[in-house]
PDB file of C-alpha atoms in Angstrom:
ATOM      1  CA  MET W   1     -23.880  21.818  33.988  1.00 48.00           C
ATOM      2  CA  ALA W   2     -22.426  24.825  32.207  1.00 58.00           C
ATOM      3  CA  LYS W   3     -19.569  22.642  30.974  1.00 66.00           C
ATOM      4  CA  ASN W   4     -22.050  20.063  29.678  1.00 70.00           C
ATOM      5  CA  ASP W   5     -24.068  22.760  27.962  1.00 78.00           C
ATOM      6  CA  ALA W   6     -20.942  24.051  26.280  1.00 85.00           C
ATOM      7  CA  ILE W   7     -19.998  20.589  24.960  1.00 88.00           C
ATOM      8  CA  ALA W   8     -23.583  19.991  23.736  1.00 87.00           C
ATOM      9  CA  LYS W   9     -23.471  23.300  21.861  1.00 90.00           C
ATOM     10  CA  ALA W  10     -20.083  22.435  20.351  1.00 89.00           C
ATOM     11  CA  ILE W  11     -21.450  19.093  19.134  1.00 90.00           C
ATOM     12  CA  ALA W  12     -24.484  20.803  17.560  1.00 89.00           C
ATOM     13  CA  ALA W  13     -22.373  23.403  15.881  1.00 89.00           C
ATOM     14  CA  ASP W  14     -19.603  21.059  14.594  1.00 90.00           C
ATOM     15  CA  PRO W  15     -19.793  21.102  10.775  1.00 94.00           C
ATOM     16  CA  TYR W  16     -17.918  17.772  10.587  1.00 95.00           C
ATOM     17  CA  LEU W  17     -20.777  15.849  12.126  1.00 93.00           C
ATOM     18  CA  LYS W  18     -23.376  14.800   9.606  1.00 92.00           C
ATOM     19  CA  GLU W  19     -26.441  12.593   9.725  1.00 91.00           C
ATOM     20  CA  ARG W  20     -25.559   8.873   9.381  1.00 91.00           C
ATOM     21  CA  LYS W  21     -25.572   7.607   5.844  1.00 90.00           C
ATOM     22  CA  ALA W  22     -25.714   3.838   5.309  1.00 90.00           C
ATOM     23  CA  PRO W  23     -22.910   2.611   2.940  1.00 92.00           C
ATOM     24  CA  SER W  24     -24.102   1.076  -0.277  1.00 92.00           C
ATOM     25  CA  GLU W  25     -23.256  -2.525  -1.133  1.00 91.00           C
ATOM     26  CA  ALA W  26     -20.603  -1.257  -3.514  1.00 93.00           C
ATOM     27  CA  ASP W  27     -19.116   0.903  -0.769  1.00 94.00           C
ATOM     28  CA  GLN W  28     -19.088  -2.023   1.614  1.00 93.00           C
ATOM     29  CA  GLN W  29     -17.030  -4.051  -0.872  1.00 93.00           C
ATOM     30  CA  LEU W  30     -14.545  -1.183  -1.139  1.00 94.00           C
ATOM     31  CA  TYR W  31     -14.199  -1.037   2.616  1.00 96.00           C
ATOM     32  CA  LEU W  32     -13.678  -4.805   2.789  1.00 95.00           C
ATOM     33  CA  LYS W  33     -11.097  -4.820  -0.039  1.00 94.00           C
ATOM     34  CA  GLU W  34      -9.266  -1.878   1.603  1.00 96.00           C
ATOM     35  CA  VAL W  35      -8.568  -3.971   4.702  1.00 96.00           C
ATOM     36  CA  SER W  36      -7.963  -7.191   2.640  1.00 94.00           C
ATOM     37  CA  PHE W  37     -11.116  -8.778   4.210  1.00 94.00           C
ATOM     38  CA  SER W  38      -9.560  -8.904   7.649  1.00 95.00           C
ATOM     39  CA  CYS W  39     -10.322  -6.807  10.657  1.00 96.00           C
ATOM     40  CA  PRO W  40      -7.464  -4.285  10.979  1.00 95.00           C
ATOM     41  CA  LEU W  41      -7.608  -4.336  14.798  1.00 95.00           C
ATOM     42  CA  CYS W  42      -7.649  -8.041  15.555  1.00 94.00           C
ATOM     43  CA  GLY W  43      -7.025  -9.862  12.255  1.00 94.00           C
ATOM     44  CA  ALA W  44     -10.355 -11.737  12.241  1.00 93.00           C
ATOM     45  CA  SER W  45     -11.701 -12.765   8.814  1.00 93.00           C
ATOM     46  CA  LEU W  46     -14.539 -10.439   7.677  1.00 92.00           C
ATOM     47  CA  ARG W  47     -16.155 -12.815   5.205  1.00 84.00           C
ATOM     48  CA  HIS W  48     -17.205 -16.426   4.687  1.00 74.00           C
ATOM     49  CA  ARG W  49     -16.562 -17.922   1.299  1.00 65.00           C
ATOM     50  CA  ARG W  50     -20.313 -18.244   0.958  1.00 63.00           C
ATOM     51  CA  GLN W  51     -21.567 -15.434   3.074  1.00 56.00           C
ATOM     52  CA  LYS W  52     -25.251 -14.641   3.414  1.00 57.00           C
ATOM     53  CA  LYS W  53     -26.345 -11.056   3.805  1.00 56.00           C
ATOM     54  CA  THR W  54     -27.991 -11.951   7.109  1.00 52.00           C
ATOM     55  CA  ASN W  55     -24.735 -13.367   8.509  1.00 69.00           C
ATOM     56  CA  LYS W  56     -22.185 -10.666   7.926  1.00 84.00           C
ATOM     57  CA  LEU W  57     -18.968 -10.892   9.893  1.00 90.00           C
ATOM     58  CA  TYR W  58     -18.213  -7.168   9.593  1.00 94.00           C
ATOM     59  CA  GLU W  59     -19.693  -3.741  10.256  1.00 94.00           C
ATOM     60  CA  ILE W  60     -18.726  -0.431   8.696  1.00 96.00           C
ATOM     61  CA  ALA W  61     -17.463   1.714  11.590  1.00 95.00           C
ATOM     62  CA  HIS W  62     -17.074   5.445  11.982  1.00 95.00           C
ATOM     63  CA  ILE W  63     -13.534   6.352  13.034  1.00 95.00           C
ATOM     64  CA  PHE W  64     -14.573   9.684  14.526  1.00 95.00           C
ATOM     65  CA  PRO W  65     -18.146   9.047  15.788  1.00 92.00           C
ATOM     66  CA  ASN W  66     -20.840  10.713  13.759  1.00 90.00           C
ATOM     67  CA  SER W  67     -23.071  11.054  16.939  1.00 90.00           C
ATOM     68  CA  PRO W  68     -20.583  11.341  19.768  1.00 91.00           C
ATOM     69  CA  THR W  69     -21.689  11.430  23.349  1.00 90.00           C
ATOM     70  CA  GLU W  70     -20.593  14.385  25.318  1.00 90.00           C
ATOM     71  CA  GLU W  71     -17.908  12.324  27.029  1.00 91.00           C
ATOM     72  CA  GLN W  72     -16.589  11.009  23.632  1.00 91.00           C
ATOM     73  CA  TYR W  73     -16.593  14.475  22.101  1.00 91.00           C
ATOM     74  CA  GLU W  74     -14.668  15.961  24.995  1.00 91.00           C
ATOM     75  CA  ARG W  75     -12.099  13.160  24.760  1.00 92.00           C
ATOM     76  CA  LEU W  76     -11.712  13.123  20.918  1.00 92.00           C
ATOM     77  CA  SER W  77     -12.600  16.608  19.620  1.00 91.00           C
ATOM     78  CA  ALA W  78      -9.057  17.988  19.665  1.00 92.00           C
ATOM     79  CA  LEU W  79      -7.616  14.957  17.752  1.00 95.00           C
ATOM     80  CA  PRO W  80      -7.110  14.947  13.956  1.00 96.00           C
ATOM     81  CA  ARG W  81      -9.916  13.702  11.691  1.00 96.00           C
ATOM     82  CA  LEU W  82     -10.060  12.155   8.209  1.00 96.00           C
ATOM     83  CA  GLY W  83     -12.267  13.328   5.350  1.00 95.00           C
ATOM     84  CA  ASP W  84     -14.499  16.367   4.977  1.00 96.00           C
ATOM     85  CA  ASN W  85     -17.172  15.111   7.334  1.00 96.00           C
ATOM     86  CA  SER W  86     -18.124  12.156   9.431  1.00 95.00           C
ATOM     87  CA  GLU W  87     -19.855  10.394   6.456  1.00 96.00           C
ATOM     88  CA  SER W  88     -16.807  10.614   4.181  1.00 96.00           C
ATOM     89  CA  PHE W  89     -15.222   7.426   2.925  1.00 96.00           C
ATOM     90  CA  GLU W  90     -12.081   8.414   4.774  1.00 97.00           C
ATOM     91  CA  ASN W  91     -13.877   8.360   8.131  1.00 96.00           C
ATOM     92  CA  LYS W  92     -15.211   4.836   7.850  1.00 96.00           C
ATOM     93  CA  ILE W  93     -13.509   1.415   7.977  1.00 97.00           C
ATOM     94  CA  ALA W  94     -14.558  -2.232   8.057  1.00 96.00           C
ATOM     95  CA  LEU W  95     -14.181  -3.940  11.442  1.00 96.00           C
ATOM     96  CA  CYS W  96     -15.388  -7.171  12.965  1.00 95.00           C
ATOM     97  CA  LYS W  97     -18.426  -6.785  15.169  1.00 93.00           C
ATOM     98  CA  ASP W  98     -16.539  -7.156  18.459  1.00 93.00           C
ATOM     99  CA  CYS W  99     -13.928  -4.510  17.582  1.00 94.00           C
ATOM    100  CA  HIS W 100     -16.597  -2.226  16.331  1.00 94.00           C
ATOM    101  CA  ALA W 101     -18.493  -2.466  19.624  1.00 91.00           C
ATOM    102  CA  GLU W 102     -15.302  -1.836  21.572  1.00 88.00           C
ATOM    103  CA  GLN W 103     -14.412   1.135  19.360  1.00 87.00           C
ATOM    104  CA  ASP W 104     -17.901   2.646  19.679  1.00 82.00           C
ATOM    105  CA  TYR W 105     -18.388   2.443  23.417  1.00 78.00           C
ATOM    106  CA  HIS W 106     -14.993   2.181  25.068  1.00 77.00           C
ATOM    107  CA  THR W 107     -12.588   4.014  22.772  1.00 84.00           C
ATOM    108  CA  THR W 108      -9.713   5.933  24.327  1.00 90.00           C
ATOM    109  CA  GLN W 109      -7.575   8.585  22.663  1.00 93.00           C
ATOM    110  CA  GLU W 110      -4.932   5.942  22.076  1.00 94.00           C
ATOM    111  CA  ASP W 111      -7.507   3.596  20.469  1.00 93.00           C
ATOM    112  CA  TYR W 112      -8.809   6.390  18.266  1.00 94.00           C
ATOM    113  CA  LEU W 113      -5.356   7.400  17.035  1.00 95.00           C
ATOM    114  CA  ASN W 114      -4.475   3.774  16.389  1.00 95.00           C
ATOM    115  CA  LEU W 115      -7.472   3.351  14.113  1.00 96.00           C
ATOM    116  CA  TYR W 116      -7.007   6.793  12.582  1.00 96.00           C
ATOM    117  CA  ASN W 117      -3.431   5.959  11.613  1.00 96.00           C
ATOM    118  CA  LYS W 118      -4.385   2.541  10.261  1.00 97.00           C
ATOM    119  CA  LYS W 119      -6.965   4.136   7.957  1.00 97.00           C
ATOM    120  CA  LYS W 120      -4.546   6.904   6.950  1.00 97.00           C
ATOM    121  CA  TYR W 121      -2.020   4.265   5.984  1.00 96.00           C
ATOM    122  CA  LEU W 122      -4.629   2.258   4.007  1.00 96.00           C
ATOM    123  CA  LEU W 123      -5.684   5.414   2.168  1.00 96.00           C
ATOM    124  CA  GLN W 124      -2.013   5.992   1.258  1.00 96.00           C
ATOM    125  CA  LEU W 125      -1.683   2.441  -0.085  1.00 94.00           C
ATOM    126  CA  THR W 126      -4.808   3.028  -2.231  1.00 94.00           C
ATOM    127  CA  ASP W 127      -3.237   6.251  -3.567  1.00 95.00           C
ATOM    128  CA  LEU W 128      -0.013   4.322  -4.484  1.00 95.00           C
ATOM    129  CA  HIS W 129      -2.063   1.690  -6.275  1.00 93.00           C
ATOM    130  CA  GLU W 130      -4.148   4.218  -8.204  1.00 93.00           C
ATOM    131  CA  ALA W 131      -1.081   6.229  -9.199  1.00 93.00           C
ATOM    132  CA  THR W 132       0.147   3.339 -11.406  1.00 93.00           C
ATOM    133  CA  LEU W 133      -3.166   2.386 -13.069  1.00 89.00           C
ATOM    134  CA  THR W 134      -2.711   4.511 -16.157  1.00 89.00           C
ATOM    135  CA  MET W 135       1.065   4.276 -16.486  1.00 90.00           C
ATOM    136  CA  GLY W 136       2.428   2.310 -19.468  1.00 91.00           C
ATOM    137  CA  LEU W 137       5.236  -0.219 -19.459  1.00 91.00           C
ATOM    138  CA  GLU W 138       7.172  -1.673 -22.415  1.00 91.00           C
ATOM    139  CA  HIS W 139       5.777  -5.079 -23.281  1.00 91.00           C
ATOM    140  CA  GLU W 140       9.324  -6.636 -23.565  1.00 92.00           C
ATOM    141  CA  ILE W 141       9.740  -6.496 -19.838  1.00 95.00           C
ATOM    142  CA  ALA W 142       7.379  -9.518 -19.781  1.00 94.00           C
ATOM    143  CA  ASN W 143       9.913 -11.448 -21.750  1.00 94.00           C
ATOM    144  CA  VAL W 144      12.558 -10.890 -19.023  1.00 95.00           C
ATOM    145  CA  VAL W 145      10.139 -11.844 -16.278  1.00 95.00           C
ATOM    146  CA  GLU W 146       9.190 -15.017 -18.173  1.00 94.00           C
ATOM    147  CA  LYS W 147      12.840 -15.994 -18.699  1.00 92.00           C
ATOM    148  CA  PHE W 148      13.551 -15.425 -15.092  1.00 93.00           C
ATOM    149  CA  CYS W 149      10.726 -17.791 -14.086  1.00 92.00           C
ATOM    150  CA  SER W 150      12.296 -20.626 -16.172  1.00 90.00           C
ATOM    151  CA  LEU W 151      15.864 -19.961 -15.139  1.00 88.00           C
ATOM    152  CA  ARG W 152      17.921 -22.903 -13.995  1.00 85.00           C
ATOM    153  CA  GLU W 153      20.911 -22.695 -11.670  1.00 82.00           C
ATOM    154  CA  ASP W 154      23.328 -23.994 -14.269  1.00 79.00           C
ATOM    155  CA  GLU W 155      22.318 -21.103 -16.564  1.00 78.00           C
ATOM    156  CA  LEU W 156      23.242 -18.473 -14.060  1.00 77.00           C
ATOM    157  CA  ALA W 157      26.754 -17.113 -14.427  1.00 67.00           C
ATOM    158  CA  LYS W 158      28.760 -16.898 -11.239  1.00 63.00           C
ATOM    159  CA  LEU W 159      29.938 -13.310 -11.742  1.00 58.00           C
ATOM    160  CA  ASN W 160      30.088 -12.388  -8.034  1.00 61.00           C
ATOM    161  CA  TYR W 161      28.378  -9.045  -8.761  1.00 66.00           C
ATOM    162  CA  THR W 162      28.616  -6.552  -5.900  1.00 67.00           C
ATOM    163  CA  PRO W 163      25.810  -3.900  -5.493  1.00 69.00           C
ATOM    164  CA  VAL W 164      28.168  -1.166  -4.485  1.00 64.00           C
ATOM    165  CA  SER W 165      25.713   1.732  -4.541  1.00 72.00           C
ATOM    166  CA  LEU W 166      22.815   0.296  -2.607  1.00 77.00           C
ATOM    167  CA  THR W 167      24.026   1.189   0.861  1.00 75.00           C
ATOM    168  CA  LYS W 168      23.824   4.883  -0.038  1.00 82.00           C
ATOM    169  CA  LYS W 169      20.103   4.610  -0.807  1.00 86.00           C
ATOM    170  CA  PHE W 170      18.810   3.149   2.451  1.00 88.00           C
ATOM    171  CA  ALA W 171      18.558   4.382   6.015  1.00 87.00           C
ATOM    172  CA  ALA W 172      19.055   2.151   9.037  1.00 87.00           C
ATOM    173  CA  GLU W 173      15.323   1.419   9.253  1.00 90.00           C
ATOM    174  CA  ASP W 174      15.257   0.107   5.692  1.00 92.00           C
ATOM    175  CA  PHE W 175      17.604  -2.775   6.676  1.00 91.00           C
ATOM    176  CA  HIS W 176      15.267  -5.646   5.514  1.00 95.00           C
ATOM    177  CA  LEU W 177      14.436  -3.976   2.155  1.00 95.00           C
ATOM    178  CA  LYS W 178      18.179  -3.263   1.492  1.00 93.00           C
ATOM    179  CA  ASN W 179      19.096  -6.859   2.178  1.00 93.00           C
ATOM    180  CA  LEU W 180      16.243  -8.170  -0.063  1.00 95.00           C
ATOM    181  CA  ILE W 181      17.216  -5.948  -2.985  1.00 94.00           C
ATOM    182  CA  GLY W 182      20.918  -6.639  -2.368  1.00 92.00           C
ATOM    183  CA  MET W 183      20.324 -10.385  -2.629  1.00 92.00           C
ATOM    184  CA  TYR W 184      18.480 -10.019  -5.917  1.00 94.00           C
ATOM    185  CA  VAL W 185      21.099  -7.683  -7.388  1.00 91.00           C
ATOM    186  CA  THR W 186      24.096  -9.755  -6.224  1.00 89.00           C
ATOM    187  CA  ILE W 187      22.711 -12.950  -7.790  1.00 90.00           C
ATOM    188  CA  TYR W 188      20.662 -11.779 -10.772  1.00 92.00           C
ATOM    189  CA  TYR W 189      21.703  -8.299 -11.895  1.00 91.00           C
ATOM    190  CA  PRO W 190      24.167  -9.577 -14.628  1.00 90.00           C
ATOM    191  CA  TYR W 191      21.595 -12.089 -15.944  1.00 92.00           C
ATOM    192  CA  ILE W 192      18.805  -9.551 -16.169  1.00 93.00           C
ATOM    193  CA  ARG W 193      21.161  -6.995 -17.743  1.00 93.00           C
ATOM    194  CA  ASP W 194      22.110  -9.530 -20.416  1.00 92.00           C
ATOM    195  CA  CYS W 195      18.382 -10.353 -21.064  1.00 94.00           C
ATOM    196  CA  PHE W 196      17.702  -6.668 -21.757  1.00 95.00           C
ATOM    197  CA  LYS W 197      20.829  -6.463 -23.989  1.00 94.00           C
ATOM    198  CA  GLU W 198      19.450  -9.362 -26.077  1.00 94.00           C
ATOM    199  CA  LEU W 199      16.130  -7.562 -26.486  1.00 94.00           C
ATOM    200  CA  GLU W 200      17.673  -4.146 -27.428  1.00 93.00           C
ATOM    201  CA  GLY W 201      16.452  -3.063 -30.844  1.00 91.00           C
ATOM    202  CA  LEU W 202      14.017  -5.973 -31.305  1.00 88.00           C
ATOM    203  CA  ASN W 203      10.608  -4.635 -32.255  1.00 86.00           C
ATOM    204  CA  GLY W 204      11.857  -1.141 -31.434  1.00 89.00           C
ATOM    205  CA  PHE W 205      12.643  -1.956 -27.774  1.00 92.00           C
ATOM    206  CA  ARG W 206      14.985   0.419 -26.042  1.00 93.00           C
ATOM    207  CA  LEU W 207      16.078  -0.110 -22.424  1.00 94.00           C
ATOM    208  CA  THR W 208      16.397   3.687 -22.044  1.00 94.00           C
ATOM    209  CA  VAL W 209      12.616   4.000 -22.764  1.00 94.00           C
ATOM    210  CA  LEU W 210      11.723   1.334 -20.228  1.00 95.00           C
ATOM    211  CA  SER W 211      14.073   2.878 -17.700  1.00 94.00           C
ATOM    212  CA  LEU W 212      12.345   6.212 -18.067  1.00 95.00           C
ATOM    213  CA  GLN W 213       8.976   4.560 -17.543  1.00 96.00           C
ATOM    214  CA  ILE W 214      10.212   2.868 -14.372  1.00 95.00           C
ATOM    215  CA  LYS W 215      11.728   6.115 -13.167  1.00 95.00           C
ATOM    216  CA  SER W 216       8.487   8.094 -13.963  1.00 95.00           C
ATOM    217  CA  CYS W 217       6.459   5.600 -11.957  1.00 95.00           C
ATOM    218  CA  PHE W 218       8.892   5.784  -9.005  1.00 95.00           C
ATOM    219  CA  MET W 219       8.759   9.565  -9.006  1.00 95.00           C
ATOM    220  CA  LYS W 220       5.000   9.510  -9.032  1.00 95.00           C
ATOM    221  CA  LEU W 221       4.874   7.097  -6.028  1.00 96.00           C
ATOM    222  CA  GLU W 222       7.596   9.080  -4.293  1.00 95.00           C
ATOM    223  CA  GLY W 223       5.237  12.102  -4.379  1.00 95.00           C
ATOM    224  CA  ILE W 224       2.655  10.088  -2.417  1.00 95.00           C
ATOM    225  CA  SER W 225       4.800   8.273   0.143  1.00 94.00           C
ATOM    226  CA  ASP W 226       8.316   8.305   1.554  1.00 92.00           C
ATOM    227  CA  ASN W 227       8.055   4.671   2.721  1.00 94.00           C
ATOM    228  CA  LYS W 228      10.609   2.804   0.564  1.00 95.00           C
ATOM    229  CA  THR W 229       9.087  -0.654   1.238  1.00 96.00           C
ATOM    230  CA  ASP W 230       5.592   0.462   0.204  1.00 96.00           C
ATOM    231  CA  ILE W 231       7.027   2.072  -2.945  1.00 96.00           C
ATOM    232  CA  PHE W 232       9.044  -1.048  -3.807  1.00 97.00           C
ATOM    233  CA  ASN W 233       6.019  -3.303  -3.256  1.00 97.00           C
ATOM    234  CA  ARG W 234       3.770  -1.130  -5.383  1.00 97.00           C
ATOM    235  CA  LEU W 235       6.339  -1.118  -8.239  1.00 97.00           C
ATOM    236  CA  VAL W 236       6.471  -4.899  -7.947  1.00 97.00           C
ATOM    237  CA  ASP W 237       2.623  -5.080  -8.044  1.00 96.00           C
ATOM    238  CA  TRP W 238       2.620  -2.813 -11.082  1.00 96.00           C
ATOM    239  CA  VAL W 239       5.128  -5.019 -12.969  1.00 96.00           C
ATOM    240  CA  MET W 240       3.125  -8.090 -12.057  1.00 96.00           C
ATOM    241  CA  THR W 241      -0.074  -6.563 -13.360  1.00 95.00           C
ATOM    242  CA  LYS W 242       1.509  -5.333 -16.606  1.00 95.00           C
ATOM    243  CA  THR W 243       3.302  -8.580 -17.385  1.00 95.00           C
ATOM    244  CA  LEU W 244       0.417 -10.858 -16.162  1.00 94.00           C
ATOM    245  CA  SER W 245       3.015 -12.669 -14.124  1.00 94.00           C
ATOM    246  CA  THR W 246       2.161 -14.847 -11.109  1.00 94.00           C
ATOM    247  CA  SER W 247       5.788 -14.867  -9.929  1.00 96.00           C
ATOM    248  CA  ARG W 248       6.392 -12.138  -7.340  1.00 96.00           C
ATOM    249  CA  ASP W 249      10.080 -13.249  -7.005  1.00 96.00           C
ATOM    250  CA  ALA W 250      10.638 -12.582 -10.727  1.00 96.00           C
ATOM    251  CA  CYS W 251       9.124  -9.124 -10.484  1.00 97.00           C
ATOM    252  CA  GLU W 252      10.999  -8.278  -7.349  1.00 97.00           C
ATOM    253  CA  ALA W 253      14.254  -9.235  -9.131  1.00 96.00           C
ATOM    254  CA  VAL W 254      13.414  -7.008 -12.046  1.00 97.00           C
ATOM    255  CA  VAL W 255      12.501  -4.009  -9.930  1.00 97.00           C
ATOM    256  CA  SER W 256      15.678  -4.589  -7.891  1.00 96.00           C
ATOM    257  CA  PHE W 257      17.607  -4.380 -11.199  1.00 95.00           C
ATOM    258  CA  PHE W 258      16.236  -0.860 -11.676  1.00 94.00           C
ATOM    259  CA  VAL W 259      17.091   0.078  -8.098  1.00 93.00           C
ATOM    260  CA  GLN W 260      20.708  -0.800  -8.837  1.00 91.00           C
ATOM    261  CA  ASN W 261      20.433   0.863 -12.250  1.00 88.00           C
ATOM    262  CA  CYS W 262      19.448   4.110 -10.463  1.00 85.00           C
ATOM    263  CA  GLU W 263      15.923   4.473 -11.825  1.00 86.00           C
ATOM    264  CA  VAL W 264      14.445   3.713  -8.401  1.00 89.00           C
ATOM    265  CA  PHE W 265      15.395   5.487  -5.079  1.00 89.00           C
ATOM    266  CA  HIS W 266      17.874   8.320  -4.637  1.00 85.00           C
ATOM    267  CA  GLU W 267      21.098   8.346  -2.733  1.00 81.00           C
ATOM    268  CA  ILE W 268      20.584   9.776   0.742  1.00 76.00           C
ATOM    269  CA  THR W 269      22.187  13.160   1.137  1.00 65.00           C
ATOM    270  CA  GLU W 270      24.008  13.978   4.341  1.00 56.00           C
TER     271      GLU W 270
END
């Protein structure tokens, strides 16, 4: 009984635990967008194309419970938490109803940490996205992306370009990203380089200015995450947004050009 009393007092005195606050409709849409409208635990879709409010497929779940039972509190209290309090955006996530019920009533330390880490990663992706929103990019890069999209095989010079410096920028766990970038650089680097040469000086365009913009964006993202794949994908998303391109391949090729050109990623020091 003394132990239970101590836990009850700890719950009552815990400043992190706040009275439940229902998320607004706008908040719910942010939570859904954050998980790309799929349950992050089981992958189930969280929306119908024509969803009625009375037939929601999702619920907004607390990661650390805002009203934990004594058993839950004893099990989870020593684990890390997200946000300033239990009602923070950081401590909530959209789940399907089944996963929410399981998380609420049968969560283990392993289950909690799994959801905690998923939310932490999603928050980092949001930070990466927001870091690029106000960053400018030379308009002429859109010309290169557009030319790439209409490129025919017979227009591509067979120069057998070798990306000699890429291996120094990637660790063993970055194997897939290194191969992807290496493929783009080997095949397209000379073509993209010549496209930029043709634009040099037109309407005041300078590749050095564009290169500095790319490097500045990379450095900003690098301050948020050390995951090279996430950084590369966010740079590609940024170029797609700024050029209004629908071709991810073209934007991946252009970003890969700047990886080889040393604006993106550093050589790994021993």
